[in-house]
CSV table of C-alpha atoms in Angstrom, one decimal:
chain,number,residue,atom,x,y,z
A,1,MET,CA,-97.6,-38.7,21.9
A,2,SER,CA,-95.7,-36.4,24.3
A,3,ASN,CA,-94.3,-33.3,22.7
A,4,ALA,CA,-93.1,-29.8,23.4
A,5,LEU,CA,-95.6,-27.0,23.2
A,6,ARG,CA,-93.1,-24.2,23.7
A,7,ILE,CA,-89.3,-24.0,24.3
A,8,ALA,CA,-87.4,-21.0,25.6
A,9,ILE,CA,-83.6,-21.0,25.7
A,10,GLY,CA,-81.3,-18.3,27.0
A,11,ARG,CA,-78.6,-17.5,29.5
A,12,PHE,CA,-80.9,-18.9,32.2
A,13,GLY,CA,-80.7,-22.4,30.6
A,14,ARG,CA,-84.0,-23.6,29.1
A,15,VAL,CA,-87.7,-23.8,29.9
A,16,ALA,CA,-89.9,-26.4,28.2
A,17,LEU,CA,-93.6,-26.5,28.2
A,18,LEU,CA,-94.3,-30.2,27.7
A,19,ASP,CA,-97.6,-32.0,26.9
A,20,MET,CA,-96.8,-35.4,28.4
A,21,ASP,CA,-98.5,-38.8,27.9
A,22,ARG,CA,-95.6,-41.2,27.8
A,23,PRO,CA,-92.8,-42.1,30.2
A,24,LEU,CA,-89.3,-40.8,30.0
A,25,VAL,CA,-86.3,-43.0,30.6
A,26,ARG,CA,-84.0,-42.7,33.7
A,27,HIS,CA,-81.8,-39.7,32.9
A,28,ALA,CA,-80.2,-36.7,34.5
A,29,HIS,CA,-79.3,-33.0,33.8
A,30,PRO,CA,-76.4,-30.8,34.7
A,31,HIS,CA,-78.9,-28.2,35.8
A,32,CYS,CA,-81.0,-27.4,38.8
A,33,HIS,CA,-84.3,-28.9,37.6
A,34,VAL,CA,-87.8,-27.9,38.7
A,35,LEU,CA,-91.1,-29.4,37.4
A,36,LEU,CA,-94.5,-27.7,37.9
A,37,LYS,CA,-97.8,-28.9,36.7
A,38,VAL,CA,-99.7,-26.4,34.5
A,39,GLU,CA,-102.9,-28.4,33.7
A,40,GLY,CA,-104.2,-31.9,33.1
A,41,ALA,CA,-103.9,-35.0,35.3
A,42,ASP,CA,-101.8,-35.4,38.4
A,43,THR,CA,-98.8,-37.5,37.7
A,44,GLN,CA,-95.5,-38.7,39.2
A,45,PHE,CA,-91.8,-38.9,38.8
A,46,SER,CA,-89.2,-41.4,40.1
A,47,VAL,CA,-86.3,-39.5,41.7
A,48,ARG,CA,-83.4,-41.8,42.5
A,49,ASP,CA,-85.3,-44.6,44.3
A,50,ARG,CA,-88.3,-42.5,45.4
A,51,THR,CA,-91.7,-41.9,43.7
A,52,VAL,CA,-92.9,-38.3,44.1
A,53,LEU,CA,-96.2,-36.8,43.0
A,54,LEU,CA,-96.6,-33.8,40.7
A,55,THR,CA,-99.9,-32.2,41.4
A,56,ASP,CA,-101.7,-28.8,41.6
A,57,GLU,CA,-100.3,-28.6,45.2
A,58,SER,CA,-96.8,-29.9,44.7
A,59,ALA,CA,-93.6,-29.4,42.7
A,60,VAL,CA,-90.9,-31.9,41.9
A,61,LEU,CA,-87.4,-30.7,42.7
A,62,ILE,CA,-84.4,-32.4,41.2
A,63,ASN,CA,-80.8,-31.6,41.9
A,64,ALA,CA,-78.1,-31.5,39.3
A,65,TRP,CA,-77.0,-34.9,38.2
A,66,GLU,CA,-79.8,-36.6,40.2
A,67,PRO,CA,-81.2,-39.6,38.2
A,68,HIS,CA,-84.9,-39.4,37.6
A,69,ALA,CA,-87.6,-40.7,35.2
A,70,TYR,CA,-91.1,-39.7,34.3
A,71,ALA,CA,-93.4,-42.5,35.4
A,72,HIS,CA,-96.5,-41.7,33.5
A,73,ASP,CA,-99.5,-43.9,34.0
A,74,LEU,CA,-100.6,-44.8,30.4
A,75,SER,CA,-104.3,-45.1,31.6
A,76,ARG,CA,-104.4,-41.5,32.6
A,77,PRO,CA,-104.9,-38.3,30.5
A,78,LYS,CA,-102.0,-36.0,29.5
A,79,THR,CA,-100.3,-33.6,31.8
A,80,VAL,CA,-98.9,-30.2,30.8
A,81,ILE,CA,-95.7,-29.7,32.6
A,82,LEU,CA,-93.5,-26.6,32.9
A,83,ALA,CA,-89.9,-28.0,33.1
A,84,LEU,CA,-87.2,-25.6,34.2
A,85,TYR,CA,-83.5,-26.4,33.6
A,86,ILE,CA,-81.6,-23.6,35.2
A,87,GLU,CA,-78.0,-22.5,34.8
A,88,PRO,CA,-76.2,-21.8,38.1
A,89,GLN,CA,-74.3,-18.8,36.6
A,90,TRP,CA,-77.7,-17.1,35.9
A,91,LEU,CA,-78.9,-17.7,39.4
A,92,GLU,CA,-75.7,-16.0,40.7
A,93,HIS,CA,-77.1,-12.7,39.4
A,94,PHE,CA,-79.8,-12.9,42.1
A,95,ARG,CA,-77.7,-14.1,45.0
A,96,LYS,CA,-74.1,-15.0,44.8
A,97,ASN,CA,-74.4,-18.2,46.7
A,98,TRP,CA,-77.1,-19.5,44.4
A,99,GLY,CA,-74.2,-20.4,42.1
A,100,ALA,CA,-74.1,-23.6,44.1
A,101,SER,CA,-77.4,-24.7,42.7
A,102,HIS,CA,-75.6,-27.5,40.9
A,103,ALA,CA,-74.6,-28.9,44.2
A,104,PRO,CA,-76.0,-32.3,45.2
A,105,ASP,CA,-78.1,-31.1,48.1
A,106,PHE,CA,-79.3,-27.7,46.9
A,107,PHE,CA,-82.9,-29.0,47.1
A,108,GLU,CA,-83.4,-30.8,50.5
A,109,SER,CA,-86.3,-32.9,49.2
A,110,ALA,CA,-87.5,-34.1,45.8
A,111,VAL,CA,-91.0,-32.8,46.4
A,112,GLY,CA,-92.5,-29.8,48.1
A,113,SER,CA,-95.8,-28.2,48.7
A,114,ILE,CA,-96.2,-25.1,46.5
A,115,THR,CA,-97.9,-21.8,47.4
A,116,PRO,CA,-100.7,-20.2,45.4
A,117,ASN,CA,-98.1,-17.6,44.4
A,118,ILE,CA,-95.8,-20.3,42.9
A,119,ARG,CA,-98.8,-21.8,41.0
A,120,ARG,CA,-99.8,-18.4,39.7
A,121,LEU,CA,-96.3,-17.5,38.5
A,122,ALA,CA,-95.9,-20.9,36.8
A,123,ARG,CA,-99.2,-20.4,35.0
A,124,GLU,CA,-98.4,-16.9,33.9
A,125,LEU,CA,-95.0,-18.0,32.5
A,126,ALA,CA,-96.6,-20.8,30.6
A,127,GLU,CA,-99.3,-18.5,29.2
A,128,ALA,CA,-96.6,-15.9,28.2
A,129,MET,CA,-94.6,-18.6,26.3
A,130,VAL,CA,-97.8,-19.7,24.4
A,131,HIS,CA,-99.2,-16.2,23.6
A,132,ALA,CA,-95.9,-14.3,23.2
A,133,PRO,CA,-93.2,-16.8,22.1
A,134,GLN,CA,-90.9,-14.0,20.9
A,135,ALA,CA,-91.0,-12.1,24.2
A,136,ALA,CA,-87.6,-13.4,25.4
A,137,ALA,CA,-87.0,-10.6,27.9
A,138,LEU,CA,-90.4,-11.0,29.4
A,139,HIS,CA,-89.9,-14.8,29.8
A,140,GLU,CA,-86.6,-14.3,31.5
A,141,ASP,CA,-88.1,-11.7,33.9
A,142,MET,CA,-91.0,-14.0,34.8
A,143,LEU,CA,-88.7,-17.0,35.2
A,144,GLY,CA,-86.5,-15.0,37.6
A,145,ARG,CA,-89.5,-14.1,39.8
A,146,LEU,CA,-90.6,-17.8,39.8
A,147,MET,CA,-87.1,-19.2,40.6
A,148,ILE,CA,-86.6,-16.7,43.4
A,149,THR,CA,-89.9,-17.8,45.0
A,150,VAL,CA,-89.1,-21.5,44.5
A,151,ILE,CA,-85.6,-21.3,45.9
A,152,GLU,CA,-86.6,-19.3,48.9
A,153,ARG,CA,-89.3,-21.8,49.7
A,154,PHE,CA,-87.5,-25.1,49.0
A,155,THR,CA,-83.8,-24.6,49.8
A,156,ALA,CA,-81.8,-23.7,52.9
A,157,TRP,CA,-80.1,-21.1,50.6
A,158,ARG,CA,-78.6,-19.2,53.5
A,159,GLY,CA,-76.5,-22.3,54.3
A,160,VAL,CA,-75.4,-23.0,50.7
A,161,PRO,CA,-71.6,-22.9,51.5
A,162,GLN,CA,-72.1,-26.4,53.0
A,163,SER,CA,-73.4,-27.4,49.6
A,164,ILE,CA,-70.2,-26.0,48.0
A,165,SER,CA,-68.1,-28.2,50.3
A,166,ALA,CA,-70.2,-31.2,49.3
A,167,MET,CA,-69.9,-30.3,45.7
A,168,ALA,CA,-66.1,-30.4,45.8
A,169,VAL,CA,-66.2,-34.1,46.6
A,170,ARG,CA,-67.4,-34.7,43.1
A,171,GLU,CA,-64.0,-33.9,41.6
A,172,PRO,CA,-62.6,-37.3,40.7
A,173,SER,CA,-59.4,-38.1,42.6
A,174,ASP,CA,-58.8,-41.2,40.5
A,175,PHE,CA,-57.0,-40.1,37.2
A,176,ARG,CA,-58.7,-42.9,35.4
A,177,ILE,CA,-62.2,-41.6,36.2
A,178,ARG,CA,-61.0,-38.1,35.3
A,179,LYS,CA,-59.9,-39.5,31.9
A,180,ALA,CA,-63.3,-41.2,31.3
A,181,VAL,CA,-65.1,-38.0,32.2
A,182,MET,CA,-62.9,-36.0,29.8
A,183,LEU,CA,-63.5,-38.5,27.0
A,184,MET,CA,-67.3,-38.4,27.5
A,185,LYS,CA,-67.3,-34.6,27.6
A,186,GLU,CA,-65.0,-34.0,24.6
A,187,SER,CA,-66.3,-36.7,22.2
A,188,PRO,CA,-69.5,-38.5,23.4
A,189,GLY,CA,-70.3,-39.7,19.9
A,190,THR,CA,-67.2,-41.9,19.7
A,191,ILE,CA,-67.9,-43.9,22.8
A,192,SER,CA,-69.7,-47.1,21.7
A,193,ASP,CA,-69.9,-49.1,24.9
A,194,MET,CA,-68.9,-48.9,28.6
A,195,ASP,CA,-66.7,-52.1,28.5
A,196,THR,CA,-64.4,-50.5,25.9
A,197,LEU,CA,-64.3,-47.2,27.8
A,198,ALA,CA,-63.4,-49.0,31.0
A,199,ALA,CA,-60.6,-50.9,29.2
A,200,ASP,CA,-59.4,-47.6,27.6
A,201,VAL,CA,-58.9,-46.0,31.1
A,202,GLY,CA,-57.3,-49.2,32.5
A,203,MET,CA,-60.1,-50.5,34.8
A,204,SER,CA,-62.2,-53.6,35.0
A,205,ARG,CA,-65.9,-53.0,34.1
A,206,ALA,CA,-67.1,-53.7,37.6
A,207,HIS,CA,-64.5,-51.5,39.3
A,208,PHE,CA,-65.1,-48.7,36.7
A,209,PHE,CA,-68.8,-48.6,37.3
A,210,ARG,CA,-68.4,-48.6,41.1
A,211,GLN,CA,-65.8,-45.9,41.2
A,212,PHE,CA,-67.6,-43.7,38.6
A,213,GLU,CA,-71.0,-43.7,40.3
A,214,SER,CA,-69.5,-43.2,43.7
A,215,VAL,CA,-67.9,-39.9,42.6
A,216,MET,CA,-70.2,-38.7,39.8
A,217,ARG,CA,-73.5,-39.8,41.4
A,218,VAL,CA,-74.8,-41.3,38.1
A,219,SER,CA,-73.8,-44.3,36.2
A,220,PRO,CA,-71.3,-44.0,33.3
A,221,ARG,CA,-74.2,-44.6,30.8
A,222,VAL,CA,-76.4,-41.9,32.3
A,223,TYR,CA,-73.4,-39.5,32.3
A,224,LEU,CA,-72.7,-40.2,28.7
A,225,ASN,CA,-76.3,-39.7,27.7
A,226,VAL,CA,-76.4,-36.3,29.5
A,227,GLN,CA,-73.4,-35.2,27.3
A,228,ARG,CA,-75.2,-36.5,24.2
A,229,LEU,CA,-78.5,-34.8,25.1
A,230,GLU,CA,-77.1,-31.4,25.9
A,231,ARG,CA,-75.3,-31.3,22.5
A,232,ALA,CA,-78.4,-32.6,20.8
A,233,VAL,CA,-80.6,-29.9,22.3
A,234,SER,CA,-78.2,-27.2,21.2
A,235,ALA,CA,-77.9,-28.6,17.7
A,236,VAL,CA,-81.6,-29.2,17.2
A,237,SER,CA,-82.4,-25.7,18.5
A,238,ASP,CA,-79.8,-24.1,16.3
A,239,GLY,CA,-81.5,-25.6,13.2
A,240,GLN,CA,-78.5,-25.8,10.9
A,241,GLU,CA,-77.8,-29.5,10.8
A,242,THR,CA,-80.1,-32.3,9.7
A,243,PHE,CA,-81.3,-34.7,12.4
A,244,ALA,CA,-79.4,-37.5,10.6
A,245,ASP,CA,-76.2,-35.5,10.8
A,246,ILE,CA,-76.7,-34.6,14.5
A,247,GLY,CA,-77.5,-38.2,15.3
A,248,GLU,CA,-74.4,-39.6,13.4
A,249,ARG,CA,-72.1,-37.0,15.1
A,250,LEU,CA,-73.5,-38.2,18.5
A,251,GLY,CA,-73.0,-41.9,17.8
A,252,PHE,CA,-76.4,-42.9,16.4
A,253,SER,CA,-75.9,-44.7,13.1
A,254,VAL,CA,-79.7,-45.0,12.4
A,255,PRO,CA,-81.6,-41.7,12.4
A,256,ALA,CA,-84.7,-43.3,14.0
A,257,HIS,CA,-82.5,-44.3,17.0
A,258,PHE,CA,-81.5,-40.7,17.5
A,259,SER,CA,-85.1,-39.5,17.3
A,260,ARG,CA,-86.2,-42.1,19.9
A,261,PHE,CA,-83.3,-41.2,22.2
A,262,PHE,CA,-84.2,-37.5,21.9
A,263,HIS,CA,-87.9,-38.1,22.6
A,264,ASP,CA,-87.2,-40.5,25.5
A,265,HIS,CA,-84.9,-37.9,27.2
A,266,ALA,CA,-86.3,-34.5,26.2
A,267,GLY,CA,-90.0,-35.4,26.1
A,268,SER,CA,-90.4,-34.3,22.5
A,269,SER,CA,-89.5,-35.4,19.0
A,270,PRO,CA,-86.6,-33.4,17.6
A,271,SER,CA,-88.8,-32.0,14.7
A,272,VAL,CA,-91.3,-30.6,17.1
A,273,PHE,CA,-88.6,-29.3,19.5
A,274,ARG,CA,-87.0,-27.4,16.6
A,275,SER,CA,-90.3,-26.0,15.3
A,276,VAL,CA,-91.4,-24.6,18.6
A,277,THR,CA,-87.9,-23.2,19.3
A,278,ARG,CA,-88.1,-21.3,16.0
A,279,LEU,CA,-91.3,-19.6,17.2
A,280,ALA,CA,-89.1,-17.3,19.2
A,281,GLY,CA,-87.9,-15.7,16.0
A,282,PRO,CA,-84.6,-14.2,14.9
A,283,GLN,CA,-84.0,-12.3,18.1
A,284,PHE,CA,-84.0,-15.6,20.1
A,285,GLU,CA,-81.2,-15.4,22.7
A,286,THR,CA,-79.0,-18.5,23.0
A,287,PRO,CA,-77.1,-19.6,26.1
A,288,ARG,CA,-73.8,-17.9,26.8
């Protein structure tokens, strides 16, 4: 079963070292998302409608809000993957225009050929997370060096202002879509189905789905699940609530349904995710 080996969370976002042997459902993240193979079998992801390979020679590069899925071949061995979910505010500390890393075209392609240096930096970060899970400052420093190298190789970062312009298009002009987005952000656990949400904002189901996806670049269901997952990750990492309480607050009446949702989206059971997060110790830095 797929599970997390280590998790690091901080102002940079989060980094997950995942031991993967089962698919992940189609989902998205509000972060710039980079996937690097650490060891094991070559594997593949589906990014929008394209299948891309994750190998010793390639990285998978996913823009914020870009739908993707892990398409693991069940006949193949496990793959250890370093998954980076990076906050744009953190990247701004390196170069101001990297704050546009949540723009829809920050990465020009969903796959790219990595250099020996990128491979080395990814391996060193993974090893540091395993051998020194409490070394938060070290992890952040190593992640910074890795992300600088990745961005300079795979983005036209000097032309990022064009991405900012494209990003502005995402702001919904239709007040009904804005209302739906607000409801999903503020109270994702209270939304039971998309038909009811469409009716609540005064739209037919078909028109609501067309308008929402044309602006937000993901379906309403994927967007809602992003809101649920980010709250679930925060609550599971915090370690104060029971999984049953977290699930109920996010709209899962049956605890097993929450556990399956978490595993299918985060690549780990909530119990393992929480236990490896705790390895960082009391000085663990949470996102700002």
